[in-house]
Structures are given as structure tokens and as C-alpha cells.
GROMACS .gro file of C-alpha atoms in nm:
model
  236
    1UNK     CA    1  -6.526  -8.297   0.199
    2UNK     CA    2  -6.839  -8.549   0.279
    3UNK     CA    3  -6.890  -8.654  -0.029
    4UNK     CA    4  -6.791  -9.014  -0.255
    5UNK     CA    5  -6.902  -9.070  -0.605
    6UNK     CA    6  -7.128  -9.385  -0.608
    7UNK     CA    7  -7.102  -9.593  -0.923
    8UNK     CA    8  -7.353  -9.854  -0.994
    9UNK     CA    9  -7.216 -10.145  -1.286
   10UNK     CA   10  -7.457 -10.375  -1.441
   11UNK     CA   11  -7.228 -10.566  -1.690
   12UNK     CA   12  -7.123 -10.302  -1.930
   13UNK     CA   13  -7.376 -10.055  -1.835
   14UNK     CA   14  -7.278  -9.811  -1.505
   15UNK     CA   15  -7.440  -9.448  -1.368
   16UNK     CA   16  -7.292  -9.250  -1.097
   17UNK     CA   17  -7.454  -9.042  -0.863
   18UNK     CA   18  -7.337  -8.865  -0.500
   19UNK     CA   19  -7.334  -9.033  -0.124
   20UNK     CA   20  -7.270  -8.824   0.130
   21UNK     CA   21  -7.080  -8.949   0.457
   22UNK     CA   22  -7.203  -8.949   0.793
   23UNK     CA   23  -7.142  -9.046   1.154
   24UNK     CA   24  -7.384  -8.980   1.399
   25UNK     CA   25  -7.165  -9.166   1.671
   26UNK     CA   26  -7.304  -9.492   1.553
   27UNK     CA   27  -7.088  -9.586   1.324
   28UNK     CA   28  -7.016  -9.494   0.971
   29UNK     CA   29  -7.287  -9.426   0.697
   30UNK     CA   30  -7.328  -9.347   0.335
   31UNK     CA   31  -7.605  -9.147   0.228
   32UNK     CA   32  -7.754  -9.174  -0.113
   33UNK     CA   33  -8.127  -9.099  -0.334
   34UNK     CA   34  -8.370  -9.468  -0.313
   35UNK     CA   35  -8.382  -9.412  -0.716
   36UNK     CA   36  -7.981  -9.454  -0.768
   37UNK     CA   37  -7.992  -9.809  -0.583
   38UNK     CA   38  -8.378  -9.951  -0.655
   39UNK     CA   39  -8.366  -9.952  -1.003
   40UNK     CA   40  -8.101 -10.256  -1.013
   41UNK     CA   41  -8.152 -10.359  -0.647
   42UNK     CA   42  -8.244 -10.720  -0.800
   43UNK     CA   43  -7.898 -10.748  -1.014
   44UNK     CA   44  -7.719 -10.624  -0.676
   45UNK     CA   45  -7.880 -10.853  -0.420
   46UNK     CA   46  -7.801 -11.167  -0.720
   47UNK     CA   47  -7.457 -11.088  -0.715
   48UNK     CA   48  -7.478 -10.927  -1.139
   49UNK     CA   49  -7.421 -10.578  -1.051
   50UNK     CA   50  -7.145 -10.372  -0.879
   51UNK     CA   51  -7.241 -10.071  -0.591
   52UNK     CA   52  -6.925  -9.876  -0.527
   53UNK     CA   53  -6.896  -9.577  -0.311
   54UNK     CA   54  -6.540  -9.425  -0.427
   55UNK     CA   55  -6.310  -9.704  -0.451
   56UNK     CA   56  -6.476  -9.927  -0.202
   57UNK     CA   57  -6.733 -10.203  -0.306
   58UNK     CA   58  -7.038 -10.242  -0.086
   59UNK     CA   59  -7.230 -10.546  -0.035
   60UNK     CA   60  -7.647 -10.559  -0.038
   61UNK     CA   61  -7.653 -10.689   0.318
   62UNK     CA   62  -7.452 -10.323   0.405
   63UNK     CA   63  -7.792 -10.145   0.259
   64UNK     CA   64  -7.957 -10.016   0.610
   65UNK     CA   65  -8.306  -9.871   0.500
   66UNK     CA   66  -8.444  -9.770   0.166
   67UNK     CA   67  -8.733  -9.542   0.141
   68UNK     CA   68  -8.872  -9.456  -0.215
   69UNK     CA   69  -9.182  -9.202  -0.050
   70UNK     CA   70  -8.874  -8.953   0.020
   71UNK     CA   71  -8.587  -9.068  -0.238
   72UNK     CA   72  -8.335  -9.186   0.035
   73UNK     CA   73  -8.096  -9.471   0.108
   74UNK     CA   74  -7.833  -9.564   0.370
   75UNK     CA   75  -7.522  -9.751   0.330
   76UNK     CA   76  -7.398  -9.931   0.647
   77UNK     CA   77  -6.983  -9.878   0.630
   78UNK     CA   78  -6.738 -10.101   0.822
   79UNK     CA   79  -6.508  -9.905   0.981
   80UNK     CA   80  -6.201 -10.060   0.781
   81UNK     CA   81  -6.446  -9.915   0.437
   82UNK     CA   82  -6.471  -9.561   0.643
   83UNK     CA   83  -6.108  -9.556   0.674
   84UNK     CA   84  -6.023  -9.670   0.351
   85UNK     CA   85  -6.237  -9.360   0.172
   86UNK     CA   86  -6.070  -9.101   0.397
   87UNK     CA   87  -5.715  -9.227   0.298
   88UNK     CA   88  -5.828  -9.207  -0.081
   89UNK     CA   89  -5.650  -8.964  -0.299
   90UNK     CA   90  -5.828  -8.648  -0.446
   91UNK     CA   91  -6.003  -8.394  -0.202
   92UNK     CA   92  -5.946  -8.452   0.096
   93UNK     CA   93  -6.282  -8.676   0.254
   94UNK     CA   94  -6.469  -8.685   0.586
   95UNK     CA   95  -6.745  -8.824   0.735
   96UNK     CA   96  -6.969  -8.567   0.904
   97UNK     CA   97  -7.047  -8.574   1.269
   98UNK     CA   98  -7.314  -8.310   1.362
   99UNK     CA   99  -7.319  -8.164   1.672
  100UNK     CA  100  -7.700  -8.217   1.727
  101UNK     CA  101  -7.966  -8.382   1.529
  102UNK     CA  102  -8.192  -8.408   1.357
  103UNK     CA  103  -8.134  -8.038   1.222
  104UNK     CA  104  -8.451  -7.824   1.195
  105UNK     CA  105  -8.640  -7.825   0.839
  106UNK     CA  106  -8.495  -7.642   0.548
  107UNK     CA  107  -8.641  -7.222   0.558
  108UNK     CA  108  -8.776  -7.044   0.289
  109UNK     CA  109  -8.521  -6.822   0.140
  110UNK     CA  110  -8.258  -6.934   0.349
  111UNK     CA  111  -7.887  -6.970   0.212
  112UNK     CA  112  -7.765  -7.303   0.126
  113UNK     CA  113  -7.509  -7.504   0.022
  114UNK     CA  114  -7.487  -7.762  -0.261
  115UNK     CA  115  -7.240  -8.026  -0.388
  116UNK     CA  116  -7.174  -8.329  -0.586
  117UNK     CA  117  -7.045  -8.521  -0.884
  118UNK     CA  118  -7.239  -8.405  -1.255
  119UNK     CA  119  -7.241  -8.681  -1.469
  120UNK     CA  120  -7.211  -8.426  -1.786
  121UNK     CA  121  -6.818  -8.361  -1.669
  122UNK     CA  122  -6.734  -8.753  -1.587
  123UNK     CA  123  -6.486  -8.879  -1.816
  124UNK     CA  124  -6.259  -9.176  -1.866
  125UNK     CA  125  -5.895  -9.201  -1.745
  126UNK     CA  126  -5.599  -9.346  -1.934
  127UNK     CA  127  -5.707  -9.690  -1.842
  128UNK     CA  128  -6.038  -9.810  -1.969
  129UNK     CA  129  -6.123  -9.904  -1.571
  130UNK     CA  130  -6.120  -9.560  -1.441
  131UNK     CA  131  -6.314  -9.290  -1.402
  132UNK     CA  132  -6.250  -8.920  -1.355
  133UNK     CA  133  -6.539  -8.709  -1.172
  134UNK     CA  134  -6.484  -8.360  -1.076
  135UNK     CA  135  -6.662  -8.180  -0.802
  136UNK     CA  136  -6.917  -7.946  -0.836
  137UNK     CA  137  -6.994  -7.710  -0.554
  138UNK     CA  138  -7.287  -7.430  -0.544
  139UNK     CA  139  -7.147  -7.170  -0.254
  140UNK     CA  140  -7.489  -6.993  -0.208
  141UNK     CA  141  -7.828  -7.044  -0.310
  142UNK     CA  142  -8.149  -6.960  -0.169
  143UNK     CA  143  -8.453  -7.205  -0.099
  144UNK     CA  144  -8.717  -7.115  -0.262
  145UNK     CA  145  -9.002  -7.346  -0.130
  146UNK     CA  146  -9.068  -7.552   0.143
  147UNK     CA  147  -9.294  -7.853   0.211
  148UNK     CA  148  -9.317  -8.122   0.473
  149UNK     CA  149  -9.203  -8.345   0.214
  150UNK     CA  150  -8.968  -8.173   0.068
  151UNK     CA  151  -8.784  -7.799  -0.040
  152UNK     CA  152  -8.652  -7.693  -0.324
  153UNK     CA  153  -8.453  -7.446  -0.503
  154UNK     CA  154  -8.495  -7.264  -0.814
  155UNK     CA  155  -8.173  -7.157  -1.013
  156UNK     CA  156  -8.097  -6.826  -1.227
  157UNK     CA  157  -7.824  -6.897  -1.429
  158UNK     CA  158  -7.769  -6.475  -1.533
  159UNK     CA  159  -7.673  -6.408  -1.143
  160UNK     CA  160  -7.411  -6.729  -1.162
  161UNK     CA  161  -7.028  -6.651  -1.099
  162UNK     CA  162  -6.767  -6.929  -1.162
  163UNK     CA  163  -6.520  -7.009  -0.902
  164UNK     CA  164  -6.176  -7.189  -0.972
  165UNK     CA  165  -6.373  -7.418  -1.267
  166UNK     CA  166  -6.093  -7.581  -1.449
  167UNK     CA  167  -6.112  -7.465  -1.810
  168UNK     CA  168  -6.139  -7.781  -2.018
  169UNK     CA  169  -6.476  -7.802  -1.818
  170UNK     CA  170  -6.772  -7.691  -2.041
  171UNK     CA  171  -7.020  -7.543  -1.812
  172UNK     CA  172  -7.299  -7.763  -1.718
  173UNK     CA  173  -7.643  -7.780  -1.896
  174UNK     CA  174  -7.799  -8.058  -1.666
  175UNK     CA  175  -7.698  -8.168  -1.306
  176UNK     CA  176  -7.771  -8.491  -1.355
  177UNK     CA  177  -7.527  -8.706  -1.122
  178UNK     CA  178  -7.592  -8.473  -0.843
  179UNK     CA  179  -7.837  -8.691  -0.691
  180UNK     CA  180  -7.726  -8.793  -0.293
  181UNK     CA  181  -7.532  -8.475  -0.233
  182UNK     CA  182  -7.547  -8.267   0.062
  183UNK     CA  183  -7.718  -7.987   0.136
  184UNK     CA  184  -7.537  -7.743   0.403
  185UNK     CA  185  -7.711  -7.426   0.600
  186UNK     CA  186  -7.515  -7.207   0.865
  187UNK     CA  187  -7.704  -7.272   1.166
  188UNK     CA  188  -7.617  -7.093   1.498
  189UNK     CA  189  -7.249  -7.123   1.435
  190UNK     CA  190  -7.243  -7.403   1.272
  191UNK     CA  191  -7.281  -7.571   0.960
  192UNK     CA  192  -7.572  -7.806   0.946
  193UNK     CA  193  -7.671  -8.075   0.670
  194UNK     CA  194  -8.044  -8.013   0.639
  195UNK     CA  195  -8.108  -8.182   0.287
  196UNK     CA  196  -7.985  -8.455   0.050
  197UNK     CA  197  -8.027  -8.357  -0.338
  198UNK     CA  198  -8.335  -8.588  -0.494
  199UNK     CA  199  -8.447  -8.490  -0.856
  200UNK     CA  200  -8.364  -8.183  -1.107
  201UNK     CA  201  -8.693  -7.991  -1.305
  202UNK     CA  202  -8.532  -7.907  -1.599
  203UNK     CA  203  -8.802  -7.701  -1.658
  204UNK     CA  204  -8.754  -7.370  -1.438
  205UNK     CA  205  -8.447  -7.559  -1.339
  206UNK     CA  206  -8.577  -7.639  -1.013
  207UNK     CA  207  -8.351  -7.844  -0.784
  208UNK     CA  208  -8.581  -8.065  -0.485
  209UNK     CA  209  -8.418  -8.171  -0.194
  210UNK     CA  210  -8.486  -8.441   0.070
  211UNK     CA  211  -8.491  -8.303   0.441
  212UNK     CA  212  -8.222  -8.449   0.583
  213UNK     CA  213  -8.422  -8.504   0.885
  214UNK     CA  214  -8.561  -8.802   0.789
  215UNK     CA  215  -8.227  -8.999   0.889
  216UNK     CA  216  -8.197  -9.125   1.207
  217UNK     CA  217  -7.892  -9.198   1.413
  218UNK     CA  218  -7.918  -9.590   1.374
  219UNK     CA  219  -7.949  -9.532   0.971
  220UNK     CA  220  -8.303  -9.600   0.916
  221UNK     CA  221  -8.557  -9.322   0.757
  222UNK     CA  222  -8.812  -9.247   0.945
  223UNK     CA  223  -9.183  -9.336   0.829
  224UNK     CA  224  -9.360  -9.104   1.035
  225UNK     CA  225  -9.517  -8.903   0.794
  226UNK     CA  226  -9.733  -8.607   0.859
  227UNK     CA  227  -9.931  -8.658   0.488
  228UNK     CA  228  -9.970  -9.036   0.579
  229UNK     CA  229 -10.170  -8.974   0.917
  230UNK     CA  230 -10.365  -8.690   0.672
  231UNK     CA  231 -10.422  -9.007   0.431
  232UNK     CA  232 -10.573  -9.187   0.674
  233UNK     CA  233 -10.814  -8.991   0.843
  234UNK     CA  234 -10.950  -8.876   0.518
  235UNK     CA  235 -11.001  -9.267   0.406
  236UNK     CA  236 -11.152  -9.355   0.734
   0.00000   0.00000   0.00000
């Protein structure tokens, strides 16, 4: 429900990856990994590459902080965009407005929630300009580490069940796509975003996540860094 696909085009070249929506009050904004946008941040700011967050194109001036340190960018929305995503077709879209923030870091072997768009099911439609993307959702899964940086969890395929896949789906052997989704945690009776997915380990299939704490209300991503003040005192 808080989630776009984000499509970046580069002639006949494109990716996809996952935004999340938010609102902290402040208006609307669309969260994504630094790594899905830096790569052709050039091509975008020249005007040769496309950034579109479901069926809405974004301009580079809309880009409100990009941090590559913890793999996280914001996407200033216009109301008129925000509007225009919710009255989209397909599952039904919101942008979500937490209750309090920031949220308190991510717990070791807490339950989470997981979502976004794989790039191993994306598929063309009948016409060559669209895309098909289904969701992929992960009900419960535990953290398994946690860092000031950054947690993570580690998958076990064995203990996996399937819920309401659709069958011409094959299931997935990399997640690839997911990068920018949310990560959700029950938290006193009520459901807080505490991550945003960053980068898969196919090895150990290990899953990091950006604290989502590291967003602030006005869009920007906070630099205040425990490991930088550490950095510093041991170079002075």
C-alpha cells in the first residue's frame, strides 16, 4: 500500500527498483536506495534519462537529499504527483503518515515486514511501452543483526510458505528490484516503518536494511553519524 515501482530509462536501457511513500505532514515524499538514482544522476540532471515513480515522471530539481554513506534518496512530490499515484490503478496506494518519528532502531530478532517490486517477475505488457511488476510481500521475518549503520536479515528458504502467489510466477532466486522498499515492525499498536531495503548478499542470502531513521521530516538524511565522530577522534 506505500509502495511505487521506480523505473529509471537511459535511451533503451531502464532498471526498476522500489520507493516507498511518505508524509510526515510536510508534504509528500518518495523514498528510494542513493545507488538506484546516482549511477545515471548525470544523464537525469542533462535531461537524457527518464526517473519515474509509477506513472508519474519526476524532475532532478524534485531530488531532496541523496546520501550514498547509508544508500538513501528522497523524492520531493507535488501534491497534484501524490494524488495522481493514489488514483493509479492496481493495489490500492498510500502515502504513510506515522504517528511519531523518527521510530526507534530496528531490534535484534524482532519481526518484520518486507515488500517491493523483484525485477526477476517484471515483464512486458501487450504494448512494447508497458511494464507489468507484481508485488512481492515477506509477512514475517526476523532481524538477525543490528548495527548503527545498518540491520539485516538472513533468509531460510526451507521454513518459507507461499501466500496467494499467482501461478505463472516462478519463485524467485534473487530479489533484485527490491531495493527502496519498506520495512514495517508492530510497535506499541502500531505499525512502524523502521527500515528501507539497501543491498541483497546472495551469499547466506542476507537482506541489509537502511534504518529508516535517518529521514527527517523536511526530507533530508541526516549526517550525524555516530562512526563519523569515532573517525575523527581517532585521526586527531
Amino acid at each position: 500500500r506505500f509502495v511505487k515501482c521506480i523505473l529509471v530509462a537511459v535511451q533503451d536501457q531502464y532498471h526498476t527498483a522500489t520507493a516507498t511513500l511518505l508524509d510526515f505532514g510536510h508534504g509528500p515524499l518518495a523514498v528510494t536506495c542513493s545507488h538506484v538514482i546516482t549511477k545515471y544522476l548525470e544523464e537525469w540532471k542533462a535531461g537524457r534519462a527518464i526517473v519515474r515513480i509509477g506513472n508519474i515522471d519526476v524532475a532532478p530539481s524534485q531530488l531532496a537529499d541523496l546520501d550514498t554513506d547509508v544508500d538513501l534518496a528522497t523524492i520531493r512530490l507535488t501534491a497534484e504527483q501524490a494524488m495522481a499515484l493514489v488514483a493509479e490503478e492496481g493495489i490500492s496506494t498510500q502515502f504513510y503518515e506515522p504517528p511519531r518519528w523518527p521510530p526507534e532502531r530496528a531490534i535484534e530478532k524482532e519481526w518484520v515486514a518486507i515488500g517491493g517490486f523483484p525485477g526477476e517477475w517484471r515483464r512486458r505488457g501487450s504494448e512494447p511501452q508497458v511494464l507489468i511488476l507484481p508485488y512481492y510481500g515477506i509477512g514475517a521475518t526476523a532481524v538477525t543483526s543490528t548495527t548503527e549503520r545498518y540491520f539485516s536479515c538472513q533468509f531460510e528458504r526451507e521454513h518459507w510458505i507461499w501466500v496467494s502467489r499467482y501461478l505463472e510466477l516462478p519463485d524467485l532466486t534473487t530479489f533484485g528490484g527490491l531495493s527502496g522498499g519498506p520495512v514495517f515492525a508492530e510497535r506499541r499498536l502500531h505499525r512502524a516503518l523502521i527500515g528501507i531495503v539497501t543491498e541483497i548478499s546472495q551469499p547466506g542470502e542476507i537482506m541489509f536494511l537502511a534504518h529508516a531513521h535517518w529521514i527527517q521530516k523536511d526530507g533530508s538524511i541526516c549526517r550525524d553519524r555516530p562512526w563519523d565522530f569515532r573517525r575523527a577522534e581517532e585521526t586527531s
